[in-house]
PDB file of C-alpha atoms in Angstrom:
ATOM      1  CA  MET A   1     -47.103  13.285 -14.835  1.00 50.00           C
ATOM      2  CA  LYS A   2     -46.424  16.959 -16.934  1.00 49.00           C
ATOM      3  CA  LYS A   3     -46.642  19.152 -13.530  1.00 50.00           C
ATOM      4  CA  ILE A   4     -44.518  16.974 -12.275  1.00 47.00           C
ATOM      5  CA  PHE A   5     -41.498  17.489 -14.157  1.00 46.00           C
ATOM      6  CA  ILE A   6     -42.411  21.224 -14.603  1.00 48.00           C
ATOM      7  CA  THR A   7     -41.499  21.009 -10.840  1.00 49.00           C
ATOM      8  CA  ALA A   8     -38.531  19.839 -11.286  1.00 46.00           C
ATOM      9  CA  ILE A   9     -37.241  22.175 -14.116  1.00 47.00           C
ATOM     10  CA  LEU A  10     -38.470  24.467 -11.658  1.00 47.00           C
ATOM     11  CA  THR A  11     -36.520  23.806  -8.845  1.00 49.00           C
ATOM     12  CA  ALA A  12     -33.454  22.797 -11.351  1.00 46.00           C
ATOM     13  CA  ILE A  13     -33.299  26.620 -12.074  1.00 47.00           C
ATOM     14  CA  TYR A  14     -33.400  27.428  -8.295  1.00 46.00           C
ATOM     15  CA  ALA A  15     -30.029  25.353  -8.135  1.00 45.00           C
ATOM     16  CA  CYS A  16     -28.824  26.705 -10.822  1.00 45.00           C
ATOM     17  CA  THR A  17     -29.263  31.019 -10.480  1.00 44.00           C
ATOM     18  CA  THR A  18     -29.005  30.301  -6.063  1.00 42.00           C
ATOM     19  CA  VAL A  19     -25.380  28.060  -6.530  1.00 43.00           C
ATOM     20  CA  TYR A  20     -23.865  31.794  -5.709  1.00 46.00           C
ATOM     21  CA  ALA A  21     -24.393  34.423  -2.952  1.00 51.00           C
ATOM     22  CA  ALA A  22     -23.821  38.425  -4.053  1.00 65.00           C
ATOM     23  CA  TYR A  23     -20.762  39.233  -1.566  1.00 85.00           C
ATOM     24  CA  TYR A  24     -18.692  42.248  -3.072  1.00 91.00           C
ATOM     25  CA  PRO A  25     -15.392  42.758  -2.030  1.00 94.00           C
ATOM     26  CA  VAL A  26     -13.707  45.833  -0.779  1.00 94.00           C
ATOM     27  CA  SER A  27     -11.349  45.377  -2.624  1.00 95.00           C
ATOM     28  CA  ILE A  28      -9.108  44.661  -6.383  1.00 95.00           C
ATOM     29  CA  ASP A  29      -4.913  43.970  -5.646  1.00 96.00           C
ATOM     30  CA  GLU A  30      -2.761  42.819  -9.003  1.00 95.00           C
ATOM     31  CA  SER A  31       0.904  41.461  -8.378  1.00 94.00           C
ATOM     32  CA  THR A  32       2.969  39.841  -9.951  1.00 93.00           C
ATOM     33  CA  LYS A  33       5.670  37.267  -8.347  1.00 89.00           C
ATOM     34  CA  ASN A  34       9.029  34.973  -9.461  1.00 88.00           C
ATOM     35  CA  GLY A  35       6.668  35.731 -12.817  1.00 88.00           C
ATOM     36  CA  VAL A  36       3.549  35.021 -11.535  1.00 91.00           C
ATOM     37  CA  ARG A  37       0.200  36.797 -11.302  1.00 94.00           C
ATOM     38  CA  THR A  38      -1.209  37.296  -9.125  1.00 96.00           C
ATOM     39  CA  ILE A  39      -5.188  38.713  -8.186  1.00 96.00           C
ATOM     40  CA  THR A  40      -6.106  38.794  -5.377  1.00 96.00           C
ATOM     41  CA  LYS A  41     -10.039  40.000  -3.806  1.00 96.00           C
ATOM     42  CA  SER A  42     -11.037  41.365  -0.501  1.00 96.00           C
ATOM     43  CA  TYR A  43     -13.755  40.525   1.828  1.00 96.00           C
ATOM     44  CA  GLU A  44     -15.338  42.380   4.941  1.00 94.00           C
ATOM     45  CA  LEU A  45     -17.603  40.247   6.695  1.00 93.00           C
ATOM     46  CA  ASN A  46     -19.381  39.898   9.965  1.00 92.00           C
ATOM     47  CA  GLN A  47     -18.088  36.607  11.790  1.00 88.00           C
ATOM     48  CA  ASN A  48     -21.339  35.650  11.360  1.00 90.00           C
ATOM     49  CA  ASP A  49     -21.676  35.621   7.202  1.00 92.00           C
ATOM     50  CA  ASP A  50     -21.411  32.752   5.079  1.00 92.00           C
ATOM     51  CA  VAL A  51     -17.658  32.067   3.990  1.00 92.00           C
ATOM     52  CA  THR A  52     -18.472  29.778   1.922  1.00 91.00           C
ATOM     53  CA  ALA A  53     -20.205  31.471  -0.435  1.00 92.00           C
ATOM     54  CA  ILE A  54     -17.602  33.854  -1.410  1.00 94.00           C
ATOM     55  CA  SER A  55     -17.430  32.560  -5.117  1.00 92.00           C
ATOM     56  CA  LYS A  56     -14.215  30.698  -5.851  1.00 93.00           C
ATOM     57  CA  GLU A  57     -14.512  30.324 -10.080  1.00 92.00           C
ATOM     58  CA  GLY A  58     -11.961  31.261 -12.348  1.00 93.00           C
ATOM     59  CA  PHE A  59     -12.136  34.236 -14.571  1.00 93.00           C
ATOM     60  CA  GLU A  60     -10.579  36.449 -17.021  1.00 93.00           C
ATOM     61  CA  GLN A  61      -9.010  39.548 -17.133  1.00 91.00           C
ATOM     62  CA  ASN A  62      -6.256  41.059 -20.564  1.00 88.00           C
ATOM     63  CA  GLY A  63      -7.046  37.980 -21.243  1.00 89.00           C
ATOM     64  CA  SER A  64      -5.094  35.944 -18.346  1.00 92.00           C
ATOM     65  CA  PHE A  65      -7.086  33.911 -16.889  1.00 95.00           C
ATOM     66  CA  PHE A  66      -7.230  33.079 -13.046  1.00 96.00           C
ATOM     67  CA  ILE A  67      -7.968  30.311 -11.378  1.00 95.00           C
ATOM     68  CA  PHE A  68      -8.383  30.020  -7.580  1.00 96.00           C
ATOM     69  CA  LYS A  69      -5.357  29.375  -4.934  1.00 95.00           C
ATOM     70  CA  ASP A  70      -5.819  29.927  -1.698  1.00 95.00           C
ATOM     71  CA  MET A  71      -8.154  32.053   1.024  1.00 95.00           C
ATOM     72  CA  VAL A  72      -6.718  33.909   3.680  1.00 96.00           C
ATOM     73  CA  LYS A  73      -8.221  35.631   7.208  1.00 94.00           C
ATOM     74  CA  THR A  74      -7.195  38.283   8.918  1.00 93.00           C
ATOM     75  CA  GLU A  75      -9.715  39.916  12.357  1.00 91.00           C
ATOM     76  CA  LEU A  76     -10.585  42.939  11.970  1.00 91.00           C
ATOM     77  CA  PRO A  77      -9.888  44.389  14.795  1.00 90.00           C
ATOM     78  CA  GLN A  78     -11.982  48.047  16.675  1.00 88.00           C
ATOM     79  CA  ALA A  79     -11.181  50.029  19.250  1.00 91.00           C
ATOM     80  CA  GLU A  80     -14.423  51.050  19.932  1.00 92.00           C
ATOM     81  CA  SER A  81     -15.568  53.679  23.343  1.00 95.00           C
ATOM     82  CA  LYS A  82     -17.143  55.078  25.497  1.00 95.00           C
ATOM     83  CA  GLU A  83     -18.159  57.474  28.419  1.00 96.00           C
ATOM     84  CA  TYR A  84     -18.818  55.597  31.680  1.00 96.00           C
ATOM     85  CA  ALA A  85     -20.487  56.627  34.890  1.00 96.00           C
ATOM     86  CA  GLU A  86     -20.857  55.172  38.265  1.00 96.00           C
ATOM     87  CA  LYS A  87     -22.395  56.209  41.815  1.00 96.00           C
ATOM     88  CA  VAL A  88     -21.561  54.747  45.055  1.00 96.00           C
ATOM     89  CA  VAL A  89     -23.611  54.998  47.853  1.00 96.00           C
ATOM     90  CA  ILE A  90     -21.074  55.278  51.987  1.00 96.00           C
ATOM     91  CA  SER A  91     -22.186  55.618  55.092  1.00 96.00           C
ATOM     92  CA  SER A  92     -20.530  58.531  57.296  1.00 96.00           C
ATOM     93  CA  LYS A  93     -20.469  59.632  61.201  1.00 94.00           C
ATOM     94  CA  SER A  94     -18.808  62.859  59.941  1.00 94.00           C
ATOM     95  CA  ASN A  95     -20.022  64.701  57.762  1.00 94.00           C
ATOM     96  CA  LYS A  96     -16.916  66.462  57.623  1.00 94.00           C
ATOM     97  CA  MET A  97     -14.733  66.332  53.873  1.00 93.00           C
ATOM     98  CA  ASN A  98     -11.335  65.254  56.085  1.00 94.00           C
ATOM     99  CA  ASP A  99     -13.074  62.072  57.896  1.00 95.00           C
ATOM    100  CA  ILE A 100     -14.894  61.073  54.397  1.00 95.00           C
ATOM    101  CA  LEU A 101     -12.885  61.458  51.811  1.00 95.00           C
ATOM    102  CA  PRO A 102     -10.426  58.716  53.503  1.00 95.00           C
ATOM    103  CA  LEU A 103     -13.282  56.090  53.042  1.00 95.00           C
ATOM    104  CA  LEU A 104     -13.385  56.847  49.528  1.00 96.00           C
ATOM    105  CA  GLU A 105     -11.134  55.014  46.389  1.00 95.00           C
ATOM    106  CA  GLU A 106      -9.779  58.226  44.495  1.00 95.00           C
ATOM    107  CA  GLU A 107     -10.339  55.853  41.319  1.00 95.00           C
ATOM    108  CA  LYS A 108     -10.505  52.779  40.725  1.00 94.00           C
ATOM    109  CA  GLN A 109     -10.856  49.697  38.013  1.00 95.00           C
ATOM    110  CA  VAL A 110     -14.304  48.980  36.483  1.00 95.00           C
ATOM    111  CA  VAL A 111     -15.945  46.374  33.823  1.00 95.00           C
ATOM    112  CA  THR A 112     -18.934  46.665  32.405  1.00 94.00           C
ATOM    113  CA  GLU A 113     -21.160  43.424  31.439  1.00 93.00           C
ATOM    114  CA  ASP A 114     -21.280  44.559  27.529  1.00 91.00           C
ATOM    115  CA  GLY A 115     -17.299  43.681  28.087  1.00 92.00           C
ATOM    116  CA  PHE A 116     -15.839  47.744  28.287  1.00 95.00           C
ATOM    117  CA  SER A 117     -13.216  48.197  30.838  1.00 96.00           C
ATOM    118  CA  GLY A 118     -10.995  51.032  32.028  1.00 96.00           C
ATOM    119  CA  THR A 119     -10.142  53.460  35.072  1.00 96.00           C
ATOM    120  CA  ALA A 120     -12.910  55.574  36.785  1.00 97.00           C
ATOM    121  CA  LYS A 121     -11.833  58.612  38.617  1.00 97.00           C
ATOM    122  CA  LEU A 122     -13.620  60.700  42.312  1.00 96.00           C
ATOM    123  CA  ASP A 123     -15.729  63.409  40.659  1.00 96.00           C
ATOM    124  CA  LEU A 124     -15.178  65.393  44.538  1.00 93.00           C
ATOM    125  CA  SER A 125     -18.076  68.108  42.374  1.00 93.00           C
ATOM    126  CA  ASN A 126     -20.623  65.577  42.800  1.00 91.00           C
ATOM    127  CA  LEU A 127     -19.852  64.886  46.252  1.00 94.00           C
ATOM    128  CA  LYS A 128     -23.828  64.802  47.939  1.00 96.00           C
ATOM    129  CA  ILE A 129     -23.243  63.984  51.550  1.00 96.00           C
ATOM    130  CA  GLU A 130     -27.499  63.454  53.291  1.00 95.00           C
ATOM    131  CA  SER A 131     -28.230  62.755  57.381  1.00 94.00           C
ATOM    132  CA  ALA A 132     -28.873  59.538  57.846  1.00 92.00           C
ATOM    133  CA  GLY A 133     -31.520  60.264  60.705  1.00 92.00           C
ATOM    134  CA  TYR A 134     -32.186  61.626  63.422  1.00 91.00           C
ATOM    135  CA  GLY A 135     -31.731  60.458  66.523  1.00 92.00           C
ATOM    136  CA  THR A 136     -32.546  61.429  70.268  1.00 92.00           C
ATOM    137  CA  SER A 137     -30.522  61.363  73.671  1.00 91.00           C
ATOM    138  CA  THR A 138     -31.991  62.292  77.708  1.00 92.00           C
ATOM    139  CA  LYS A 139     -29.983  63.467  80.115  1.00 92.00           C
ATOM    140  CA  ASN A 140     -30.413  64.366  84.042  1.00 94.00           C
ATOM    141  CA  VAL A 141     -29.280  68.001  85.217  1.00 95.00           C
ATOM    142  CA  SER A 142     -28.215  69.901  88.605  1.00 95.00           C
ATOM    143  CA  THR A 143     -27.055  73.285  89.574  1.00 96.00           C
ATOM    144  CA  THR A 144     -27.500  74.701  92.811  1.00 96.00           C
ATOM    145  CA  ARG A 145     -28.172  78.329  94.101  1.00 96.00           C
ATOM    146  CA  THR A 146     -26.835  80.243  97.813  1.00 96.00           C
ATOM    147  CA  TYR A 147     -29.597  81.863  99.639  1.00 95.00           C
ATOM    148  CA  PRO A 148     -27.782  84.172 102.222  1.00 91.00           C
ATOM    149  CA  ASN A 149     -28.424  86.031 104.887  1.00 88.00           C
ATOM    150  CA  LEU A 150     -32.146  85.266 105.319  1.00 89.00           C
ATOM    151  CA  ASP A 151     -33.407  85.922 108.759  1.00 85.00           C
ATOM    152  CA  SER A 152     -34.624  82.412 109.886  1.00 87.00           C
ATOM    153  CA  ALA A 153     -34.145  78.516 108.349  1.00 88.00           C
ATOM    154  CA  ASP A 154     -37.322  78.788 106.092  1.00 91.00           C
ATOM    155  CA  THR A 155     -38.161  77.389 103.252  1.00 92.00           C
ATOM    156  CA  GLN A 156     -41.147  80.140 101.734  1.00 92.00           C
ATOM    157  CA  TYR A 157     -37.569  82.068 101.181  1.00 91.00           C
ATOM    158  CA  ILE A 158     -36.240  79.767  98.488  1.00 95.00           C
ATOM    159  CA  PRO A 159     -37.561  79.711  95.002  1.00 96.00           C
ATOM    160  CA  LYS A 160     -39.202  76.399  93.720  1.00 96.00           C
ATOM    161  CA  THR A 161     -37.870  76.078  90.582  1.00 96.00           C
ATOM    162  CA  THR A 162     -34.245  77.648  88.504  1.00 96.00           C
ATOM    163  CA  VAL A 163     -33.846  78.332  85.147  1.00 95.00           C
ATOM    164  CA  GLU A 164     -30.045  76.596  83.998  1.00 93.00           C
ATOM    165  CA  ASN A 165     -29.315  77.063  80.676  1.00 89.00           C
ATOM    166  CA  GLY A 166     -32.653  78.097  79.230  1.00 89.00           C
ATOM    167  CA  LYS A 167     -33.852  74.872  80.750  1.00 92.00           C
ATOM    168  CA  THR A 168     -36.237  74.768  83.951  1.00 94.00           C
ATOM    169  CA  LEU A 169     -35.314  72.801  87.062  1.00 96.00           C
ATOM    170  CA  GLU A 170     -36.555  72.200  89.728  1.00 96.00           C
ATOM    171  CA  LEU A 171     -36.275  72.519  94.331  1.00 96.00           C
ATOM    172  CA  SER A 172     -34.433  69.446  94.857  1.00 96.00           C
ATOM    173  CA  GLY A 173     -32.701  69.811  98.656  1.00 96.00           C
ATOM    174  CA  ILE A 174     -31.622  72.442 100.446  1.00 96.00           C
ATOM    175  CA  HIS A 175     -28.208  72.936 102.809  1.00 94.00           C
ATOM    176  CA  TRP A 176     -29.134  75.343 105.666  1.00 92.00           C
ATOM    177  CA  GLN A 177     -26.220  77.182 106.948  1.00 89.00           C
ATOM    178  CA  SER A 178     -26.289  79.861 110.126  1.00 84.00           C
ATOM    179  CA  GLY A 179     -24.803  81.897 110.274  1.00 74.00           C
ATOM    180  CA  ASN A 180     -24.083  86.025 112.470  1.00 66.00           C
ATOM    181  CA  THR A 181     -23.968  83.570 115.576  1.00 66.00           C
ATOM    182  CA  GLN A 182     -24.478  86.323 119.351  1.00 66.00           C
ATOM    183  CA  ASN A 183     -24.013  84.961 122.338  1.00 61.00           C
ATOM    184  CA  ILE A 184     -26.849  85.911 124.782  1.00 61.00           C
ATOM    185  CA  ASN A 185     -27.646  85.091 128.323  1.00 64.00           C
ATOM    186  CA  ASP A 186     -23.874  82.078 127.588  1.00 60.00           C
ATOM    187  CA  THR A 187     -26.193  81.052 124.957  1.00 62.00           C
ATOM    188  CA  ALA A 188     -25.285  80.838 120.903  1.00 59.00           C
ATOM    189  CA  ILE A 189     -28.011  82.470 118.976  1.00 66.00           C
ATOM    190  CA  THR A 190     -28.354  82.853 115.617  1.00 68.00           C
ATOM    191  CA  ASP A 191     -30.153  85.909 113.147  1.00 75.00           C
ATOM    192  CA  ARG A 192     -29.120  85.030 110.254  1.00 84.00           C
ATOM    193  CA  TYR A 193     -28.930  81.432 107.450  1.00 89.00           C
ATOM    194  CA  THR A 194     -27.849  80.825 104.293  1.00 92.00           C
ATOM    195  CA  ALA A 195     -29.847  78.419 101.998  1.00 95.00           C
ATOM    196  CA  VAL A 196     -27.757  76.003  99.279  1.00 96.00           C
ATOM    197  CA  ALA A 197     -30.442  74.990  97.480  1.00 97.00           C
ATOM    198  CA  THR A 198     -30.149  72.393  94.973  1.00 97.00           C
ATOM    199  CA  TYR A 199     -32.155  71.642  91.344  1.00 97.00           C
ATOM    200  CA  THR A 200     -32.230  69.326  89.609  1.00 97.00           C
ATOM    201  CA  GLY A 201     -33.739  67.491  86.007  1.00 96.00           C
ATOM    202  CA  THR A 202     -34.195  66.404  83.010  1.00 94.00           C
ATOM    203  CA  VAL A 203     -32.657  67.350  79.601  1.00 90.00           C
ATOM    204  CA  SER A 204     -33.776  65.958  75.604  1.00 88.00           C
ATOM    205  CA  ASN A 205     -30.986  67.159  72.925  1.00 87.00           C
ATOM    206  CA  SER A 206     -31.184  66.079  69.082  1.00 89.00           C
ATOM    207  CA  TYR A 207     -28.682  65.174  67.354  1.00 89.00           C
ATOM    208  CA  VAL A 208     -27.928  63.254  64.121  1.00 92.00           C
ATOM    209  CA  LYS A 209     -27.205  59.645  63.544  1.00 91.00           C
ATOM    210  CA  GLY A 210     -25.192  59.436  61.058  1.00 94.00           C
ATOM    211  CA  TYR A 211     -24.315  60.540  56.986  1.00 96.00           C
ATOM    212  CA  THR A 212     -25.426  58.504  53.790  1.00 96.00           C
ATOM    213  CA  VAL A 213     -22.190  59.733  51.240  1.00 97.00           C
ATOM    214  CA  THR A 214     -22.774  59.900  47.753  1.00 97.00           C
ATOM    215  CA  ALA A 215     -20.334  59.774  44.881  1.00 97.00           C
ATOM    216  CA  GLU A 216     -20.162  60.015  41.317  1.00 97.00           C
ATOM    217  CA  TYR A 217     -17.035  57.673  39.811  1.00 97.00           C
ATOM    218  CA  LYS A 218     -16.127  59.108  35.828  1.00 97.00           C
ATOM    219  CA  GLY A 219     -13.636  58.227  32.644  1.00 96.00           C
ATOM    220  CA  THR A 220     -14.038  56.770  29.546  1.00 96.00           C
ATOM    221  CA  VAL A 221     -14.142  52.792  28.745  1.00 97.00           C
ATOM    222  CA  SER A 222     -13.209  50.902  26.083  1.00 96.00           C
ATOM    223  CA  LYS A 223     -13.330  47.247  23.951  1.00 94.00           C
ATOM    224  CA  THR A 224     -11.532  45.745  21.410  1.00 91.00           C
ATOM    225  CA  ASN A 225     -15.053  44.790  18.740  1.00 88.00           C
ATOM    226  CA  THR A 226     -13.599  41.454  16.357  1.00 84.00           C
ATOM    227  CA  ASP A 227     -16.909  40.866  14.544  1.00 87.00           C
ATOM    228  CA  LYS A 228     -15.568  42.589  11.460  1.00 91.00           C
ATOM    229  CA  VAL A 229     -13.259  39.349   9.170  1.00 94.00           C
ATOM    230  CA  LEU A 230     -11.071  40.219   6.009  1.00 95.00           C
ATOM    231  CA  TYR A 231     -11.263  37.488   3.557  1.00 96.00           C
ATOM    232  CA  THR A 232      -8.366  37.066   0.864  1.00 96.00           C
ATOM    233  CA  ALA A 233      -9.250  35.030  -2.345  1.00 96.00           C
ATOM    234  CA  ILE A 234      -5.566  34.946  -3.682  1.00 97.00           C
ATOM    235  CA  PHE A 235      -6.339  33.832  -7.696  1.00 97.00           C
ATOM    236  CA  GLU A 236      -3.238  33.423  -9.649  1.00 96.00           C
ATOM    237  CA  GLU A 237      -2.367  33.093 -12.821  1.00 94.00           C
ATOM    238  CA  SER A 238      -3.397  29.452 -15.067  1.00 90.00           C
ATOM    239  CA  THR A 239      -1.986  27.225 -18.213  1.00 75.00           C
ATOM    240  CA  PRO A 240      -4.103  26.370 -20.653  1.00 60.00           C
ATOM    241  CA  THR A 241      -3.989  23.536 -19.065  1.00 58.00           C
ATOM    242  CA  GLU A 242      -5.442  24.871 -16.364  1.00 54.00           C
ATOM    243  CA  LYS A 243      -8.219  26.046 -18.255  1.00 54.00           C
ATOM    244  CA  ASN A 244      -9.545  23.652 -19.593  1.00 56.00           C
ATOM    245  CA  LYS A 245     -10.210  21.951 -16.306  1.00 55.00           C
ATOM    246  CA  VAL A 246     -11.054  24.969 -14.318  1.00 50.00           C
ATOM    247  CA  ASN A 247     -13.795  25.668 -16.917  1.00 52.00           C
ATOM    248  CA  ALA A 248     -14.798  22.023 -17.324  1.00 51.00           C
ATOM    249  CA  LEU A 249     -15.703  21.537 -13.407  1.00 51.00           C
ATOM    250  CA  TYR A 250     -18.024  24.618 -12.811  1.00 51.00           C
ATOM    251  CA  ALA A 251     -20.192  23.871 -15.994  1.00 49.00           C
ATOM    252  CA  VAL A 252     -20.748  20.241 -14.895  1.00 49.00           C
ATOM    253  CA  LEU A 253     -21.615  22.075 -11.331  1.00 48.00           C
ATOM    254  CA  PRO A 254     -25.056  23.901 -12.098  1.00 52.00           C
ATOM    255  CA  LEU A 255     -25.518  20.935 -14.355  1.00 52.00           C
ATOM    256  CA  GLY A 256     -25.021  18.296 -11.623  1.00 53.00           C
ATOM    257  CA  GLY A 257     -27.038  20.097  -9.461  1.00 52.00           C
ATOM    258  CA  ALA A 258     -29.722  21.165 -11.909  1.00 53.00           C
ATOM    259  CA  LEU A 259     -30.213  16.428 -12.524  1.00 57.00           C
ATOM    260  CA  ALA A 260     -30.059  15.786  -9.314  1.00 56.00           C
ATOM    261  CA  GLY A 261     -32.964  17.912  -8.881  1.00 56.00           C
ATOM    262  CA  ILE A 262     -34.955  16.926 -11.549  1.00 61.00           C
ATOM    263  CA  ALA A 263     -34.263  13.334 -10.278  1.00 57.00           C
ATOM    264  CA  GLY A 264     -35.530  14.433  -7.075  1.00 57.00           C
ATOM    265  CA  THR A 265     -38.612  15.625  -8.016  1.00 61.00           C
ATOM    266  CA  ILE A 266     -39.959  12.755 -10.179  1.00 63.00           C
ATOM    267  CA  LEU A 267     -38.603  10.513  -7.515  1.00 61.00           C
ATOM    268  CA  LEU A 268     -40.958  12.059  -5.346  1.00 59.00           C
ATOM    269  CA  GLY A 269     -43.982  12.300  -7.913  1.00 63.00           C
ATOM    270  CA  LYS A 270     -43.434   8.372  -7.958  1.00 62.00           C
ATOM    271  CA  LEU A 271     -43.576   7.542  -4.923  1.00 59.00           C
ATOM    272  CA  LYS A 272     -46.787   9.543  -3.544  1.00 58.00           C
ATOM    273  CA  LYS A 273     -47.988   8.256  -7.049  1.00 62.00           C
ATOM    274  CA  ARG A 274     -47.533   4.883  -5.917  1.00 62.00           C
ATOM    275  CA  LYS A 275     -48.903   5.891  -2.482  1.00 55.00           C
ATOM    276  CA  GLY A 276     -51.793   6.577  -3.707  1.00 54.00           C
ATOM    277  CA  VAL A 277     -52.819   3.227  -5.316  1.00 46.00           C
ATOM    278  CA  GLU A 278     -51.427   0.780  -2.678  1.00 50.00           C
ATOM    279  CA  TYR A 279     -54.296   3.317  -0.653  1.00 46.00           C
ATOM    280  CA  GLU A 280     -57.035   2.258  -3.477  1.00 50.00           C
ATOM    281  CA  GLU A 281     -56.268  -1.216  -3.418  1.00 49.00           C
ATOM    282  CA  GLU A 282     -56.834  -1.259   0.591  1.00 50.00           C
ATOM    283  CA  SER A 283     -59.750   0.978   0.043  1.00 49.00           C
ATOM    284  CA  ASN A 284     -61.156  -1.586  -2.006  1.00 48.00           C
ATOM    285  CA  ASP A 285     -59.948  -4.030   0.506  1.00 49.00           C
ATOM    286  CA  VAL A 286     -62.058  -2.754   3.065  1.00 41.00           C
ATOM    287  CA  ASP A 287     -65.075  -2.460   0.238  1.00 48.00           C
ATOM    288  CA  ILE A 288     -64.859  -6.777  -0.206  1.00 41.00           C
ATOM    289  CA  ASP A 289     -64.752  -7.819   3.966  1.00 47.00           C
ATOM    290  CA  THR A 290     -68.070  -5.196   4.149  1.00 43.00           C
ATOM    291  CA  ALA A 291     -69.636  -7.127   1.993  1.00 41.00           C
ATOM    292  CA  ASP A 292     -69.041 -10.276   3.077  1.00 46.00           C
ATOM    293  CA  ASP A 293     -70.006  -9.358   7.072  1.00 46.00           C
ATOM    294  CA  ASP A 294     -73.318  -8.440   5.163  1.00 45.00           C
ATOM    295  CA  ASP A 295     -74.229 -11.564   3.341  1.00 44.00           C
ATOM    296  CA  ASP A 296     -72.597 -12.890   6.860  1.00 45.00           C
ATOM    297  CA  ASN A 297     -75.390 -10.433   9.103  1.00 43.00           C
ATOM    298  CA  TYR A 298     -78.099 -12.261   6.013  1.00 36.00           C
ATOM    299  CA  PRO A 299     -78.584 -15.612   5.218  1.00 42.00           C
ATOM    300  CA  GLY A 300     -79.570 -16.616   1.830  1.00 38.00           C
ATOM    301  CA  ILE A 301     -79.181 -13.461   0.103  1.00 31.00           C
ATOM    302  CA  GLY A 302     -76.359 -14.183  -2.603  1.00 37.00           C
ATOM    303  CA  THR A 303     -75.063 -17.893  -1.681  1.00 35.00           C
ATOM    304  CA  GLY A 304     -77.281 -19.292  -4.412  1.00 35.00           C
ATOM    305  CA  VAL A 305     -79.206 -20.323  -1.295  1.00 30.00           C
TER     306      VAL A 305
END
């Protein structure tokens, strides 16, 4: 019982010392309106702070007693900004600026995941153009060569290959033309020939499939932060009667908390003690039942027979 009483006292002391949290005003102002003196205490808190912990207890100042009248909440918006950069990748068939610029926006509106917003503009100084890969194309080409004044239509006079624009082409056909015809014994005899030779082949060319353009947008984004709140506690000068009432109230509150703590602790101790007695009685009943079972198992013992 002594241990329970000590625990109750400690609990009451803790309750009395933790009635109010330590919030300190950032400013204290005094004013008089219509003959009533008013003192305001301003507290700057976070949105998640416990506003009920702000003290509303009356106090004396310069011989006057002031009591709590009202609490005013004011949001404290704070502007916050930071630099923003975003890379954009697009595809282009050309690597010329005149063809690329129409594919890009000059500026864009952005909203970040953490709530910042603003305008970002295209930074041409960081524009990067790279080839997207290469391909190969093949096409058939042909050319002709003329070989005049040949003494016979013999292919041995015709080269089997020729070079056109750095590419070697193969002979694929010959068209013969006769010239310098003479009439001998009423017979037309040709002793000169012209060969028109056709050469063909294939040419492969490498080409760029396209271009990858990397552009960067830069700018300043901002947002309004509302994490801070200003609470203003308003106290007015009171009459002697109001002062006595307030003093009585603040005197009773800690005492009531202490008495509640003591009563709760003592009641908890009694419940634990009672539960222990009940548990002990149940244990004794179990022992008696066990003894009766043992007598049944061994007839003649303890029966008076």
